[in-house]
mmCIF file of C-alpha atoms in Angstrom:
data_model
loop_
_atom_site.group_PDB
_atom_site.id
_atom_site.type_symbol
_atom_site.label_atom_id
_atom_site.label_comp_id
_atom_site.label_asym_id
_atom_site.label_seq_id
_atom_site.Cartn_x
_atom_site.Cartn_y
_atom_site.Cartn_z
ATOM 1 C CA GLN B 1 12.689 8.419 -4.596
ATOM 2 C CA LEU B 2 9.105 9.787 -3.815
ATOM 3 C CA VAL B 3 8.414 12.723 -1.590
ATOM 4 C CA GLU B 4 4.817 13.723 -0.582
ATOM 5 C CA SER B 5 3.899 17.243 0.589
ATOM 6 C CA GLY B 6 0.493 19.157 1.095
ATOM 7 C CA GLY B 7 -0.685 17.558 4.454
ATOM 8 C CA GLY B 8 -1.892 19.629 7.159
ATOM 9 C CA LEU B 9 -4.713 20.050 9.717
ATOM 10 C CA LEU B 10 -8.214 21.189 8.579
ATOM 11 C CA GLN B 11 -11.917 21.264 9.453
ATOM 12 C CA PRO B 12 -14.534 18.726 8.287
ATOM 13 C CA GLY B 13 -15.782 19.822 4.834
ATOM 14 C CA GLY B 14 -12.529 21.301 3.833
ATOM 15 C CA SER B 15 -10.508 20.694 0.822
ATOM 16 C CA LEU B 16 -6.512 19.842 0.279
ATOM 17 C CA ARG B 17 -4.492 18.998 -2.387
ATOM 18 C CA LEU B 18 -1.478 16.501 -1.833
ATOM 19 C CA SER B 19 1.472 16.332 -4.184
ATOM 20 C CA CYS B 20 4.056 13.615 -4.795
ATOM 21 C CA THR B 21 7.318 14.369 -6.636
ATOM 22 C CA ALA B 22 9.294 11.539 -8.124
ATOM 23 C CA SER B 23 12.906 11.232 -8.959
ATOM 24 C CA GLY B 24 15.303 8.499 -9.913
ATOM 25 C CA PHE B 25 13.108 6.540 -12.360
ATOM 26 C CA ALA B 26 11.053 7.167 -15.571
ATOM 27 C CA PHE B 27 7.806 8.585 -13.843
ATOM 28 C CA ASN B 28 5.742 8.464 -17.181
ATOM 29 C CA ARG B 29 6.175 4.724 -17.508
ATOM 30 C CA TYR B 30 4.459 3.827 -14.361
ATOM 31 C CA SER B 31 0.907 3.792 -12.676
ATOM 32 C CA MET B 32 0.859 5.571 -9.464
ATOM 33 C CA THR B 33 -1.103 5.028 -6.374
ATOM 34 C CA TRP B 34 -2.146 6.647 -3.319
ATOM 35 C CA VAL B 35 -2.470 4.566 -0.008
ATOM 36 C CA ARG B 36 -3.459 5.818 3.452
ATOM 37 C CA GLN B 37 -3.060 4.676 7.001
ATOM 38 C CA ALA B 38 -5.169 5.968 9.639
ATOM 39 C CA PRO B 39 -3.316 6.383 13.063
ATOM 40 C CA GLY B 40 -2.533 3.187 14.523
ATOM 41 C CA LYS B 41 -4.520 1.215 11.865
ATOM 42 C CA GLY B 42 -3.790 -0.791 8.768
ATOM 43 C CA LEU B 43 -3.245 0.325 5.114
ATOM 44 C CA GLU B 44 -6.123 1.253 2.839
ATOM 45 C CA TRP B 45 -5.736 1.672 -0.976
ATOM 46 C CA VAL B 46 -7.175 5.110 -2.125
ATOM 47 C CA SER B 47 -6.703 5.687 -5.884
ATOM 48 C CA VAL B 48 -4.686 4.590 -8.778
ATOM 49 C CA ILE B 49 -3.988 6.586 -12.201
ATOM 50 C CA SER B 50 -2.538 4.879 -15.098
ATOM 51 C CA ASN B 51 0.983 6.224 -16.621
ATOM 52 C CA ASN B 52 -0.650 8.539 -18.966
ATOM 53 C CA GLY B 53 -3.233 9.741 -16.778
ATOM 54 C CA GLY B 54 -6.007 8.182 -19.094
ATOM 55 C CA SER B 55 -7.298 5.772 -16.412
ATOM 56 C CA THR B 56 -8.316 6.377 -12.971
ATOM 57 C CA LYS B 57 -9.852 4.242 -10.044
ATOM 58 C CA TYR B 58 -11.052 5.068 -6.397
ATOM 59 C CA ALA B 59 -11.927 3.299 -3.532
ATOM 60 C CA ASP B 60 -15.643 3.425 -2.476
ATOM 61 C CA SER B 61 -14.741 5.461 0.790
ATOM 62 C CA VAL B 62 -13.412 8.406 -1.444
ATOM 63 C CA ARG B 63 -15.151 7.999 -4.688
ATOM 64 C CA GLY B 64 -16.742 11.181 -5.684
ATOM 65 C CA ARG B 65 -14.857 13.397 -3.226
ATOM 66 C CA PHE B 66 -11.043 12.721 -4.182
ATOM 67 C CA GLY B 67 -9.534 13.335 -7.618
ATOM 68 C CA ILE B 68 -6.012 11.736 -8.800
ATOM 69 C CA SER B 69 -3.972 13.571 -11.531
ATOM 70 C CA ARG B 70 -0.586 13.714 -12.710
ATOM 71 C CA ASP B 71 1.792 15.959 -14.460
ATOM 72 C CA ASN B 72 4.252 13.920 -16.179
ATOM 73 C CA SER B 73 6.236 16.929 -17.479
ATOM 74 C CA LYS B 74 7.054 17.748 -13.642
ATOM 75 C CA ASN B 75 7.191 14.241 -12.406
ATOM 76 C CA THR B 76 4.469 14.916 -9.946
ATOM 77 C CA LEU B 77 1.180 12.970 -8.863
ATOM 78 C CA PHE B 78 -1.538 14.849 -7.051
ATOM 79 C CA LEU B 79 -4.444 13.974 -4.845
ATOM 80 C CA GLN B 80 -7.373 16.490 -4.787
ATOM 81 C CA MET B 81 -9.307 15.833 -1.626
ATOM 82 C CA ASN B 82 -12.698 17.537 -1.138
ATOM 83 C CA SER B 83 -15.291 17.331 1.336
ATOM 84 C CA LEU B 84 -13.099 15.901 4.056
ATOM 85 C CA ARG B 85 -14.270 13.972 6.842
ATOM 86 C CA VAL B 86 -12.873 13.109 10.308
ATOM 87 C CA ASP B 87 -12.261 9.662 9.082
ATOM 88 C CA ASP B 88 -10.110 10.934 6.326
ATOM 89 C CA THR B 89 -7.401 11.466 8.950
ATOM 90 C CA ALA B 90 -4.358 9.530 7.941
ATOM 91 C CA THR B 91 -0.818 9.605 6.580
ATOM 92 C CA TYR B 92 -1.239 9.583 2.826
ATOM 93 C CA TYR B 93 1.352 7.679 0.949
ATOM 94 C CA CYS B 94 2.210 7.831 -2.711
ATOM 95 C CA ALA B 95 3.647 4.581 -4.242
ATOM 96 C CA ARG B 96 4.888 3.490 -7.549
ATOM 97 C CA ASP B 97 2.562 1.002 -8.918
ATOM 98 C CA SER B 98 3.837 -1.948 -10.841
ATOM 99 C CA TYR B 99 0.810 -4.328 -11.793
ATOM 100 C CA SER B 100 -0.670 -3.817 -8.400
ATOM 101 C CA ASN B 101 2.576 -4.294 -6.702
ATOM 102 C CA PHE B 102 3.612 -1.043 -4.795
ATOM 103 C CA ASP B 103 7.334 -1.316 -5.065
ATOM 104 C CA VAL B 104 8.580 2.191 -4.219
ATOM 105 C CA TRP B 105 6.994 4.271 -1.408
ATOM 106 C CA GLY B 106 7.191 8.030 -0.146
ATOM 107 C CA ARG B 107 7.632 8.682 3.403
ATOM 108 C CA GLY B 108 3.970 9.961 3.760
ATOM 109 C CA THR B 109 2.428 13.209 4.568
ATOM 110 C CA LEU B 110 -0.226 13.422 7.504
ATOM 111 C CA VAL B 111 -3.589 14.848 6.921
ATOM 112 C CA SER B 112 -5.778 15.569 10.196
ATOM 113 C CA VAL B 113 -9.469 16.472 9.949
ATOM 114 C CA SER B 114 -10.950 17.837 13.006
ATOM 115 C CA SER B 115 -13.369 20.277 14.402
ATOM 116 C CA GLN H 1 -14.861 -5.197 -1.156
ATOM 117 C CA SER H 2 -13.918 -6.395 2.413
ATOM 118 C CA ALA H 3 -10.399 -6.329 3.842
ATOM 119 C CA LEU H 4 -8.312 -9.556 3.546
ATOM 120 C CA THR H 5 -8.242 -11.494 6.934
ATOM 121 C CA GLN H 6 -4.805 -11.645 8.758
ATOM 122 C CA PRO H 7 -4.167 -12.778 12.229
ATOM 123 C CA PRO H 8 -3.706 -9.748 14.405
ATOM 124 C CA SER H 9 -0.316 -11.065 15.812
ATOM 125 C CA ALA H 10 2.119 -13.906 15.508
ATOM 126 C CA SER H 11 5.600 -14.496 17.344
ATOM 127 C CA GLY H 12 8.513 -16.727 17.429
ATOM 128 C CA SER H 13 11.993 -16.990 18.851
ATOM 129 C CA PRO H 14 15.020 -15.991 17.187
ATOM 130 C CA GLY H 15 16.028 -18.719 14.523
ATOM 131 C CA GLN H 16 12.554 -20.036 14.359
ATOM 132 C CA SER H 17 10.106 -19.590 11.461
ATOM 133 C CA VAL H 18 6.662 -17.937 11.566
ATOM 134 C CA THR H 19 3.841 -18.128 9.000
ATOM 135 C CA ILE H 20 1.224 -15.423 8.540
ATOM 136 C CA SER H 21 -1.985 -16.247 6.769
ATOM 137 C CA CYS H 22 -4.026 -13.836 4.519
ATOM 138 C CA THR H 23 -7.534 -14.860 3.592
ATOM 139 C CA GLY H 24 -9.654 -13.528 0.775
ATOM 140 C CA THR H 25 -12.206 -14.775 -1.572
ATOM 141 C CA SER H 26 -12.568 -16.329 -4.955
ATOM 142 C CA SER H 27 -12.819 -12.639 -6.153
ATOM 143 C CA ASP H 28 -9.347 -11.540 -5.172
ATOM 144 C CA VAL H 29 -6.687 -13.856 -3.721
ATOM 145 C CA GLY H 30 -8.277 -16.989 -5.166
ATOM 146 C CA ALA H 31 -8.697 -15.428 -8.643
ATOM 147 C CA TYR H 32 -5.308 -13.579 -9.299
ATOM 148 C CA ASN H 33 -1.531 -14.326 -8.595
ATOM 149 C CA TYR H 34 -1.106 -10.734 -7.793
ATOM 150 C CA VAL H 35 -0.787 -11.016 -3.993
ATOM 151 C CA SER H 36 2.017 -8.847 -2.190
ATOM 152 C CA TRP H 37 3.357 -8.694 1.219
ATOM 153 C CA TYR H 38 4.624 -5.458 2.762
ATOM 154 C CA GLN H 39 6.803 -5.077 5.902
ATOM 155 C CA GLN H 40 6.277 -1.641 8.102
ATOM 156 C CA HIS H 41 8.483 -0.867 10.908
ATOM 157 C CA PRO H 42 7.089 1.848 13.525
ATOM 158 C CA GLY H 43 7.146 5.079 11.929
ATOM 159 C CA LYS H 44 8.244 4.116 8.513
ATOM 160 C CA ALA H 45 6.791 3.618 5.213
ATOM 161 C CA PRO H 46 5.795 0.084 4.162
ATOM 162 C CA LYS H 47 8.318 -1.831 2.102
ATOM 163 C CA LEU H 48 7.245 -4.382 -0.692
ATOM 164 C CA ILE H 49 8.982 -7.826 0.464
ATOM 165 C CA ILE H 50 6.833 -10.323 -1.835
ATOM 166 C CA TYR H 51 5.197 -9.735 -5.001
ATOM 167 C CA GLU H 52 2.825 -11.819 -7.333
ATOM 168 C CA VAL H 53 2.553 -14.399 -4.564
ATOM 169 C CA THR H 54 6.168 -15.910 -4.522
ATOM 170 C CA LYS H 55 8.556 -13.367 -6.009
ATOM 171 C CA ARG H 56 10.973 -11.125 -3.879
ATOM 172 C CA PRO H 57 12.330 -7.867 -4.940
ATOM 173 C CA SER H 58 15.873 -7.556 -5.332
ATOM 174 C CA GLY H 59 17.539 -6.825 -1.915
ATOM 175 C CA VAL H 60 15.117 -8.679 0.179
ATOM 176 C CA SER H 61 16.195 -11.548 2.320
ATOM 177 C CA PRO H 62 15.520 -14.994 1.027
ATOM 178 C CA ARG H 63 14.400 -15.780 4.587
ATOM 179 C CA PHE H 64 11.095 -14.228 3.238
ATOM 180 C CA SER H 65 8.964 -16.704 1.168
ATOM 181 C CA GLY H 66 5.272 -16.625 0.017
ATOM 182 C CA SER H 67 2.811 -19.173 -1.086
ATOM 183 C CA LYS H 68 -0.905 -19.560 -1.979
ATOM 184 C CA SER H 69 -3.475 -22.158 -1.782
ATOM 185 C CA GLY H 70 -7.033 -21.380 -2.969
ATOM 186 C CA ASN H 71 -8.163 -18.205 -1.302
ATOM 187 C CA THR H 72 -5.497 -18.214 1.139
ATOM 188 C CA ALA H 73 -1.996 -16.719 0.830
ATOM 189 C CA SER H 74 0.739 -16.901 3.395
ATOM 190 C CA LEU H 75 4.111 -15.456 4.085
ATOM 191 C CA THR H 76 6.857 -17.309 5.821
ATOM 192 C CA VAL H 77 9.760 -15.599 7.705
ATOM 193 C CA SER H 78 12.497 -18.053 8.299
ATOM 194 C CA GLY H 79 15.320 -17.942 10.816
ATOM 195 C CA LEU H 80 13.875 -15.115 12.623
ATOM 196 C CA GLN H 81 15.827 -12.151 13.520
ATOM 197 C CA ALA H 82 15.156 -9.280 15.757
ATOM 198 C CA GLU H 83 15.085 -6.917 13.020
ATOM 199 C CA ASP H 84 12.012 -8.945 11.530
ATOM 200 C CA GLU H 85 9.945 -7.436 14.432
ATOM 201 C CA ALA H 86 7.405 -5.275 12.324
ATOM 202 C CA ASP H 87 3.946 -5.170 11.112
ATOM 203 C CA TYR H 88 3.155 -7.307 7.965
ATOM 204 C CA PHE H 89 0.377 -6.526 5.467
ATOM 205 C CA CYS H 90 -0.845 -8.499 2.713
ATOM 206 C CA SER H 91 -2.738 -7.299 -0.514
ATOM 207 C CA SER H 92 -4.527 -8.616 -3.560
ATOM 208 C CA TYR H 93 -5.419 -7.195 -6.982
ATOM 209 C CA THR H 94 -9.226 -7.296 -7.160
ATOM 210 C CA GLY H 95 -9.885 -6.991 -10.781
ATOM 211 C CA GLY H 96 -12.592 -4.531 -10.185
ATOM 212 C CA MET H 97 -13.073 -0.790 -9.320
ATOM 213 C CA ASN H 98 -11.627 -1.245 -5.981
ATOM 214 C CA TYR H 99 -8.434 -2.346 -7.779
ATOM 215 C CA VAL H 100 -6.400 -3.628 -4.618
ATOM 216 C CA VAL H 101 -7.501 -4.717 -1.072
ATOM 217 C CA PHE H 102 -5.214 -5.036 1.980
ATOM 218 C CA GLY H 103 -5.199 -7.310 4.962
ATOM 219 C CA GLY H 104 -5.747 -5.807 8.365
ATOM 220 C CA GLY H 105 -2.017 -6.506 9.253
ATOM 221 C CA THR H 106 -0.159 -8.828 11.463
ATOM 222 C CA LYS H 107 2.261 -7.571 14.348
ATOM 223 C CA VAL H 108 5.285 -10.104 14.248
ATOM 224 C CA THR H 109 7.144 -10.132 17.611
ATOM 225 C CA VAL H 110 10.519 -11.802 18.032
ATOM 226 C CA LEU H 111 10.546 -13.279 21.491
#
């Protein structure tokens, strides 16, 4: 099971840190991914981190502004979001990543960026 | 990396089959057998229903099947049921910094 938290309403230029707490599987054996979905729109892959945190990748749309990290001792995944823009408004899902197949998803947390 | 191309909508009557296409390029769908399909009901999280082009996760109905030819992958839903009415998204590994690309989604309606 995955449970996201940390979403909210904020102004453009602001920062937010999302968390995703995992249970029921060996968290430290899996890569983890963030996927977002703007209201009424499709899915967009955001970022991935390897099981030990040693490798990360980002979508062009967030590279340089977002940072993914994890704490395997606490079974928790993070997404630090800086310099937020209106078009970052979306539901953010964390997902367990098995060779680019996202086989376990959280329920999502809504991030709204508006002036 | 551009999104994969899916038709915006598809429909069929109960018991019929519907097939959804997902067109990419030789750099994503055509290059790797890491195409996945996700089902999403309104207000719910996506659910993995096909991975690695043709494989079904445990618990997913055998009415869902996947295939690929060249740069185009397809999802077929056989014996349509009311519960199959949902949005369906394909994705592909890209091998590059953008890692995974999704299709725009197809809304399946059961008539």
